Short mmCIF file of C-alpha atoms in Angstrom, two decimals:
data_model
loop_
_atom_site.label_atom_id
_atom_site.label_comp_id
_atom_site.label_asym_id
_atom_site.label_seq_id
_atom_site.Cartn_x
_atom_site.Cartn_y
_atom_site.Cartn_z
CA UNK P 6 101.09 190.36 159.40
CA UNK P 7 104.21 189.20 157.75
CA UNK P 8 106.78 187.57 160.37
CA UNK P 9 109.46 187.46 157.91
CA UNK P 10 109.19 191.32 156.89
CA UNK P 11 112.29 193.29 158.38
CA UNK P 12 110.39 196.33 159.50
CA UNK P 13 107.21 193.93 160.67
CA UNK P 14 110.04 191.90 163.14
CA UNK P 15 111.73 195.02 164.12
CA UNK P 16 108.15 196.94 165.16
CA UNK P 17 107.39 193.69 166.90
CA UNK P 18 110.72 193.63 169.05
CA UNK P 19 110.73 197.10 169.76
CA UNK P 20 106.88 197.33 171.14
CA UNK P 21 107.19 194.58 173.21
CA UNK P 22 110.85 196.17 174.33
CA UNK P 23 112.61 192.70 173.10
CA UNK P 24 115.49 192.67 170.54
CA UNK P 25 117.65 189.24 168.98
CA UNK P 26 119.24 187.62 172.13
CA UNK P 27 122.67 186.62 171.26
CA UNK P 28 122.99 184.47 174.56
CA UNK P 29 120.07 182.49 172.99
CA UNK P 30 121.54 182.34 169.68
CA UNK P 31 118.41 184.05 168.18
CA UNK P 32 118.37 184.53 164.61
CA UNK P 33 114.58 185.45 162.93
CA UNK P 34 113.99 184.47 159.43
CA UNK P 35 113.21 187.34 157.11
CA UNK P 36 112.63 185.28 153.77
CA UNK P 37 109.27 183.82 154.10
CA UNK P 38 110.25 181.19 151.48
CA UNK P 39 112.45 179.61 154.14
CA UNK P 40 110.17 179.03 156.89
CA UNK P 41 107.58 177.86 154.38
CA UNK P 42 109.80 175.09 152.64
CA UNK P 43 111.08 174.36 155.90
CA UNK P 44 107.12 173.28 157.15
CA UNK P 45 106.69 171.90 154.20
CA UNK P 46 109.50 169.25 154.19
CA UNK P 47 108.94 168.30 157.71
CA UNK P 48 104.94 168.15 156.86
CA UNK P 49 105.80 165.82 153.58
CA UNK P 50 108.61 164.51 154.62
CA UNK P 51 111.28 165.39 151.50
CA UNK P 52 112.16 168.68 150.41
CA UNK P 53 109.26 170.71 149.01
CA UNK P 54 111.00 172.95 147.12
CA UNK P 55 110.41 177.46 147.74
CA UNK P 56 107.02 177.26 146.77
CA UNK P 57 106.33 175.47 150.06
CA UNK P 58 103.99 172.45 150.46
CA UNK P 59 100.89 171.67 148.52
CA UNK P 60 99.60 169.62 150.86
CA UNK P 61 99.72 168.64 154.69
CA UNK P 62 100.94 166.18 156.87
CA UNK P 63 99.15 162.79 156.65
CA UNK P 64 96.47 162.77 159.13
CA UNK P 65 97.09 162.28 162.49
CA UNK P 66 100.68 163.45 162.72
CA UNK P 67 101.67 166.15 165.10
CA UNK P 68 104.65 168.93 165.07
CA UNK P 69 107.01 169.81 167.69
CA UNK P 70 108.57 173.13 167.08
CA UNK P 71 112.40 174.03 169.19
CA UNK P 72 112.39 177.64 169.49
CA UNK P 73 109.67 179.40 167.83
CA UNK P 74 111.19 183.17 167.79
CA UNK P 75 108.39 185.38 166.63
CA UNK P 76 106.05 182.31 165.25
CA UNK P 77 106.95 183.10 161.21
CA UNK P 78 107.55 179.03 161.01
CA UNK P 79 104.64 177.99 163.78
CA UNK P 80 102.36 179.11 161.66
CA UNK P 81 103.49 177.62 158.69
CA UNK P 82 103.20 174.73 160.86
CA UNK P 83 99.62 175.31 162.06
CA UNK P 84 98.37 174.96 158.51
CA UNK P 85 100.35 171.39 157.75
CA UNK P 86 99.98 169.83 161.10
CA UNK P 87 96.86 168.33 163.03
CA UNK P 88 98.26 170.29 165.73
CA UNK P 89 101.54 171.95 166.91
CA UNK P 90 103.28 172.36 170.26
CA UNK P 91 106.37 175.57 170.48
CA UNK P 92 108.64 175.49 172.89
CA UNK P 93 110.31 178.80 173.82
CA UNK P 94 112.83 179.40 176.14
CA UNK P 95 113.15 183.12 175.94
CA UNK P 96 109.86 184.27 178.13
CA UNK P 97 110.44 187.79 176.67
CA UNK P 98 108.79 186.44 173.29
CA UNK P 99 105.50 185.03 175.18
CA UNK P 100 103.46 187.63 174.96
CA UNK P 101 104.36 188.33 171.45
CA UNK P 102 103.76 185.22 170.35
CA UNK P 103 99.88 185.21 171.44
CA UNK P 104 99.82 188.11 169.08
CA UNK P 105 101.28 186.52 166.29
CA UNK P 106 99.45 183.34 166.54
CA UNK P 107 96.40 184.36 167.98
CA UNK P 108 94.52 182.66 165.16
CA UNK P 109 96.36 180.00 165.15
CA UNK P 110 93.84 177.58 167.40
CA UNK P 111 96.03 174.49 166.79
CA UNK P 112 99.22 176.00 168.55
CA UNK P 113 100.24 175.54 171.83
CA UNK P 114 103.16 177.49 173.41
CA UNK P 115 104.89 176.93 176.36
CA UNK P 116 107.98 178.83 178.37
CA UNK P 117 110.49 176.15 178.99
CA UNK P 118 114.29 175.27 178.10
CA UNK P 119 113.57 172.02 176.03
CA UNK P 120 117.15 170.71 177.64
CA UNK P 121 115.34 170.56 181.01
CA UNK P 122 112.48 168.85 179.80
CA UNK P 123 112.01 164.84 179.38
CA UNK P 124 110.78 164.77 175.27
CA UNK P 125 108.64 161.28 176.26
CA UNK P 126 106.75 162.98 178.83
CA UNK P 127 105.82 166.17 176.68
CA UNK P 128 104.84 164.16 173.66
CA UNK P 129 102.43 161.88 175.55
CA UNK P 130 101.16 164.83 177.35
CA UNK P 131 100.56 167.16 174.03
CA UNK P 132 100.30 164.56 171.34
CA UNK P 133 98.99 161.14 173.11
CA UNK P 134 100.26 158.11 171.14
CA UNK P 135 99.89 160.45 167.39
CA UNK P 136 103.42 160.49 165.52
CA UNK P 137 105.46 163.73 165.97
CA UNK P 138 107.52 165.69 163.58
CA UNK P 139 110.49 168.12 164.93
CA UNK P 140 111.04 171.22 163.25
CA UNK P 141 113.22 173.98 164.62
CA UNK P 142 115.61 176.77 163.84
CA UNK P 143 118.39 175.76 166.11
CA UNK P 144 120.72 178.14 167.58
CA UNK P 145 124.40 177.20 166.45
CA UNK P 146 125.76 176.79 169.81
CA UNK P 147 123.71 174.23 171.15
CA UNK P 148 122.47 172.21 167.85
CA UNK P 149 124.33 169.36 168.91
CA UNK P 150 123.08 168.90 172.37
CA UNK P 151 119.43 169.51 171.22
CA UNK P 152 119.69 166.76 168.60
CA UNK P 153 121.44 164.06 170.55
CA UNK P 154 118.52 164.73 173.07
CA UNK P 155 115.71 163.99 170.81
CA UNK P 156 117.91 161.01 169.51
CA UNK P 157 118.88 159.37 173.19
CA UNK P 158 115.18 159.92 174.22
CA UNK P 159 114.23 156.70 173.05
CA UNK P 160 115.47 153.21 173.58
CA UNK P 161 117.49 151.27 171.08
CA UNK P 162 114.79 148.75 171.29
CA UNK P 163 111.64 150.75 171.16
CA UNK P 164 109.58 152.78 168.46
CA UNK P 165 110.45 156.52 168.59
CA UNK P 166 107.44 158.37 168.42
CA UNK P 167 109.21 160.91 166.54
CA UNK P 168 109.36 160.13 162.62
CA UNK P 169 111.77 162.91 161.90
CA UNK P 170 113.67 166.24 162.37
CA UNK P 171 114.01 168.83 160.23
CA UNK P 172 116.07 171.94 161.22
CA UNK P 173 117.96 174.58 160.28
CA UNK P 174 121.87 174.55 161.28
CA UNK P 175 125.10 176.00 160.05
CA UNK P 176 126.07 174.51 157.03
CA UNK P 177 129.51 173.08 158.33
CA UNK P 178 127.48 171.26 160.73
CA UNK P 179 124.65 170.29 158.32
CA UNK P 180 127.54 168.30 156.31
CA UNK P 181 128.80 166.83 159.55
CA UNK P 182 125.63 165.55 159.90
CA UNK P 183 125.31 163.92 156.49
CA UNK P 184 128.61 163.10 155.97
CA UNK P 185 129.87 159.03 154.22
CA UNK P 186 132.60 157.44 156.25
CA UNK P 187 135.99 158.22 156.02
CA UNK P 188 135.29 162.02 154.91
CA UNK P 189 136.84 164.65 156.21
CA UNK P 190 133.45 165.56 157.58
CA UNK P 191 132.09 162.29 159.44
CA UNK P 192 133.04 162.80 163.18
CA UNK P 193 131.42 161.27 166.06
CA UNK P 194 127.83 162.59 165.42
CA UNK P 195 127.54 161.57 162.15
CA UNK P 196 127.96 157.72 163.43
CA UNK P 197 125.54 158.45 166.22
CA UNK P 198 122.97 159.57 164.04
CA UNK P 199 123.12 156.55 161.92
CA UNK P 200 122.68 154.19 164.74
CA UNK P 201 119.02 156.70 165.09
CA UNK P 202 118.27 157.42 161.68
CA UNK P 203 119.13 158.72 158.14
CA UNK P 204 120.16 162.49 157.65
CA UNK P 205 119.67 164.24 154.33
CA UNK P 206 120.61 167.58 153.82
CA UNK P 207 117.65 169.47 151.88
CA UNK P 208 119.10 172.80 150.98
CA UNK P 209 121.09 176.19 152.07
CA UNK P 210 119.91 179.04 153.28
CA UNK P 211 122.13 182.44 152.87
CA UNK P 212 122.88 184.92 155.93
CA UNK P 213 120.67 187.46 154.55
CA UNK P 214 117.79 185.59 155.16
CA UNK P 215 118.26 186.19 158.97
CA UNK P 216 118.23 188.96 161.15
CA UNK P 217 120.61 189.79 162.52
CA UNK P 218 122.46 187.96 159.71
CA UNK P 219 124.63 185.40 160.95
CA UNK P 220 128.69 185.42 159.96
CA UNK P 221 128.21 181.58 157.84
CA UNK P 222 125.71 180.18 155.51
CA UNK P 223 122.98 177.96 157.09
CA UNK P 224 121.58 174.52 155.90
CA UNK P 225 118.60 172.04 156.78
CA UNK P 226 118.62 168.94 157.34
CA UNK P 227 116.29 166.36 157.92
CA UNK P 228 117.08 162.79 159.90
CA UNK P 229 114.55 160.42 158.84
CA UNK P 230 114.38 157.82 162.45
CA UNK P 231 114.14 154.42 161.97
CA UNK P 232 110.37 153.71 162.49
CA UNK P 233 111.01 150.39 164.51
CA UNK P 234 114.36 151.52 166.14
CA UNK P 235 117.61 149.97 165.33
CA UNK P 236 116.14 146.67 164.27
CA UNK P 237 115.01 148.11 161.19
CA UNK P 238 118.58 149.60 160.33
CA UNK P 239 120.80 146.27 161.18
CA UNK P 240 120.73 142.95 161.13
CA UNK P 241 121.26 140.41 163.37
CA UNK P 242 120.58 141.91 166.41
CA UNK P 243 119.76 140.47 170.00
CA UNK P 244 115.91 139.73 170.06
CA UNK P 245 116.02 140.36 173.71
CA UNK P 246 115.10 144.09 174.15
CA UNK P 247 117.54 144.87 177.13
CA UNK P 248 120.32 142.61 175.40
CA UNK P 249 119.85 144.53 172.77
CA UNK P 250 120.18 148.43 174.79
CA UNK P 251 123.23 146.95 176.17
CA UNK P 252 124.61 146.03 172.61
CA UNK P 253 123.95 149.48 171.58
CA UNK P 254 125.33 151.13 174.40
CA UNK P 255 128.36 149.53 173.77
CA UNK P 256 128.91 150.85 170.25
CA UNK P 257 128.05 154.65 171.47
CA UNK P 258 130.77 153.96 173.67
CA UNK P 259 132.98 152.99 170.83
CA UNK P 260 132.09 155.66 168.66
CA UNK P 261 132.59 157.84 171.58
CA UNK P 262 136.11 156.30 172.39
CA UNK P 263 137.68 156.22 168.67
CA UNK P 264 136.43 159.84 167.96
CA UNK P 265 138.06 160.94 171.38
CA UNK P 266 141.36 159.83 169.56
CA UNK P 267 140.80 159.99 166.10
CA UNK P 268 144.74 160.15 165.53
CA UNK P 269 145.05 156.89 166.44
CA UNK P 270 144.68 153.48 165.30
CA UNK P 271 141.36 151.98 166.50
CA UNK P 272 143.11 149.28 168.49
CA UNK P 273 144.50 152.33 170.22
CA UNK P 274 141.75 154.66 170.47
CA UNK P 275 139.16 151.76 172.12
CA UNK P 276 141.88 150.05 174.59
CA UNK P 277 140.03 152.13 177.47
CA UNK P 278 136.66 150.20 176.08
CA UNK P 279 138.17 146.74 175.19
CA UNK P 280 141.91 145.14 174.81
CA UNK P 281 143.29 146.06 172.24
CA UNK P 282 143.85 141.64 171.26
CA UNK P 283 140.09 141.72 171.35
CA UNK P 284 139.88 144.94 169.20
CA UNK P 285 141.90 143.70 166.48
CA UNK P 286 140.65 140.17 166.60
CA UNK P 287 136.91 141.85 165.79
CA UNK P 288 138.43 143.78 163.36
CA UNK P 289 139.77 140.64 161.37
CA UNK P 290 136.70 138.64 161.79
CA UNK P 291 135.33 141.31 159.78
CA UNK P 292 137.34 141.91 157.08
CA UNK P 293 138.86 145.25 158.29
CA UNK P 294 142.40 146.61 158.29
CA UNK P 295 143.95 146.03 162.05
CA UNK P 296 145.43 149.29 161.89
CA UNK P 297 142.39 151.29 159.98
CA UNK P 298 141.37 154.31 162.44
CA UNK P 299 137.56 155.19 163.22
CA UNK P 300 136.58 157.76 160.93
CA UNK P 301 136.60 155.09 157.93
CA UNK P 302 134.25 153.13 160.29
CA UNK P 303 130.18 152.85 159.55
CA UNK P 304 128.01 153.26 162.08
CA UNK P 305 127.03 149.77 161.01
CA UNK P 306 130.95 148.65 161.74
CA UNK P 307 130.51 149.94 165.46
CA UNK P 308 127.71 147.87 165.76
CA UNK P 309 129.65 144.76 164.09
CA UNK P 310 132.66 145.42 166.68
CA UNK P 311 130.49 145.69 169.16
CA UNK P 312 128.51 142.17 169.28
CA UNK P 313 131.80 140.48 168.10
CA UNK P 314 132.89 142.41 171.68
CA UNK P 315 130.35 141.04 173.44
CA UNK P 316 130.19 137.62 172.15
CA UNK P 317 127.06 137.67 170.42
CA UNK P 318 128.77 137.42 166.90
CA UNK P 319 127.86 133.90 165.86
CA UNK P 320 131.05 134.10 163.17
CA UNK P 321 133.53 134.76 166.20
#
């Protein structure tokens, strides 16, 4: 059975009286290249190029799949991964999807809204301690959220059990995502993914390689997570765990406040987070412009701002 023929998809929908739910932002992939380089690069862990991977995941590592559809991509999964865990939120697509991975003994799928559930707890419970890779085809309208779930799952301090996430998004987004400081791009995610991890974008992926074909061109991306947490990003960083959470914490907060405002100077944009003497003085310990705004800012910067913030910047 091919999952990514039109007529196969179509048949599918229409005997088990489904069709593409625009309230879940369902679009199925009907170029079986996609879903196939799509495994593959979450499975090797770079992009694989169309004629998918040649080899699987090193041994041991898991997959976590965000909204399976019809299963074209789980099983692309179930043949690179030790084993593989779907969740599905639309229960209409349960039943099909023991048909279309009946074979597939190493998949697991389960009828839940991954925003309600807590990603520690279903790891542990699927996957023990083994690593876990995320793939997904996200719907557009709640990429954001989904991501920034995985991400704030984990402490700043601890080691994320998931190595990396490779989905499919619209293309704007996908260059939000991946986007250098001080672009017109970088916003407010872009910095909060840095203080997680690296994002890459692999390659695009046209409308007509979805049905129903969406109205923008799609991209993936994968964010490569910092194996030891932030440690392994920055330096100079509390060696007390909970010191360290708190130092984090307070550049999300930053990032959150200057991107709020992004008009404004960054002595103006953080006064509701620190004075705005304190603000500039960090700003000058560091080499940077007092009147520079956030979007020229690193997530690195945010981090610098922040310990100089809270005192723990030994060049204060």
């Amino acid at each position: 059975m091919n999952l990514c023929n039109l007529s196969t998809v179509r048949e599918l929908l229409d005997r088990y009286g489904l069709a593409p739910r625009k309230g879940f932002g369902q679009n199925f992939l009907i170029n079986p290249d996609v879903p196939a380089r799509i495994a593959g690069s979450s499975a090797l862990g770079f992009d694989c190029g169309w004629g998918g991977a040649d080899s699987t995941a090193p041994e041991g590592v898991c997959a976590l799949e965000i909204g399976p559809g019809i299963g074209a991509m789980t099983r692309e999964l179930s043949g690179l991964f030790e084993k593989v865990l779907a969740v599905e939120i639309d229960r209409g697509l349960i039943p099909l999807l023991s048909e279309t991975l009946e074979d597939c003994d190493n998949v697991t799928v389960i009828n839940e809204d991954f925003m309600n559930l807590s990603l520690k707890d279903l790891l542990r419970e699927n996957f023990g301690d083994s690593p876990v890779r995320i793939c997904a085809n996200l719907p557009y309208y709640i990429t954001s959220p989904i991501l920034m779930a995985v991400l704030e799952a984990y402490k700043p301090s601890e080691r994320p059990q998931v190595e990396s996430i490779t989905v499919l998004v619209q293309n704007e987004v996908a260059d939000r995502l991946c986007a250098e400081a001080g672009s017109n791009e970088y916003g407010s995610i872009t910095a909060a993914v840095n203080l997680c991890g690296e994002a890459k974008k692999l390659f695009t992926v046209p409308a007509g390689c979805f049905y129903p074909a969406p109205k923008v061109t799609s991209a993936v991306v994968q964010i490569t997570l910092y194996k030891n947490g932030v440690r392994a990003a920055f330096d100079s960083l509390p060696e007390d765990d909970g010191e360290l959470d708190k130092l984090i914490a307070l550049a999300k907060r930053l990032i959150a406040a200057a991107f709020a405002q992004r008009r404004k100077t960054l002595t103006n944009a953080l006064s509701s987070v620190s004075p705005k003497e304190k603000t500039e003085a960090a700003l000058e310990a560091l080499g940077l412009r007092t009147d520079i705004r956030g979007e020229k800012l690193s997530a690195k910067d945010f981090v610098a701002i922040a310990k100089y913030i809270r005192g723990d910047d030994n060049d204060k």
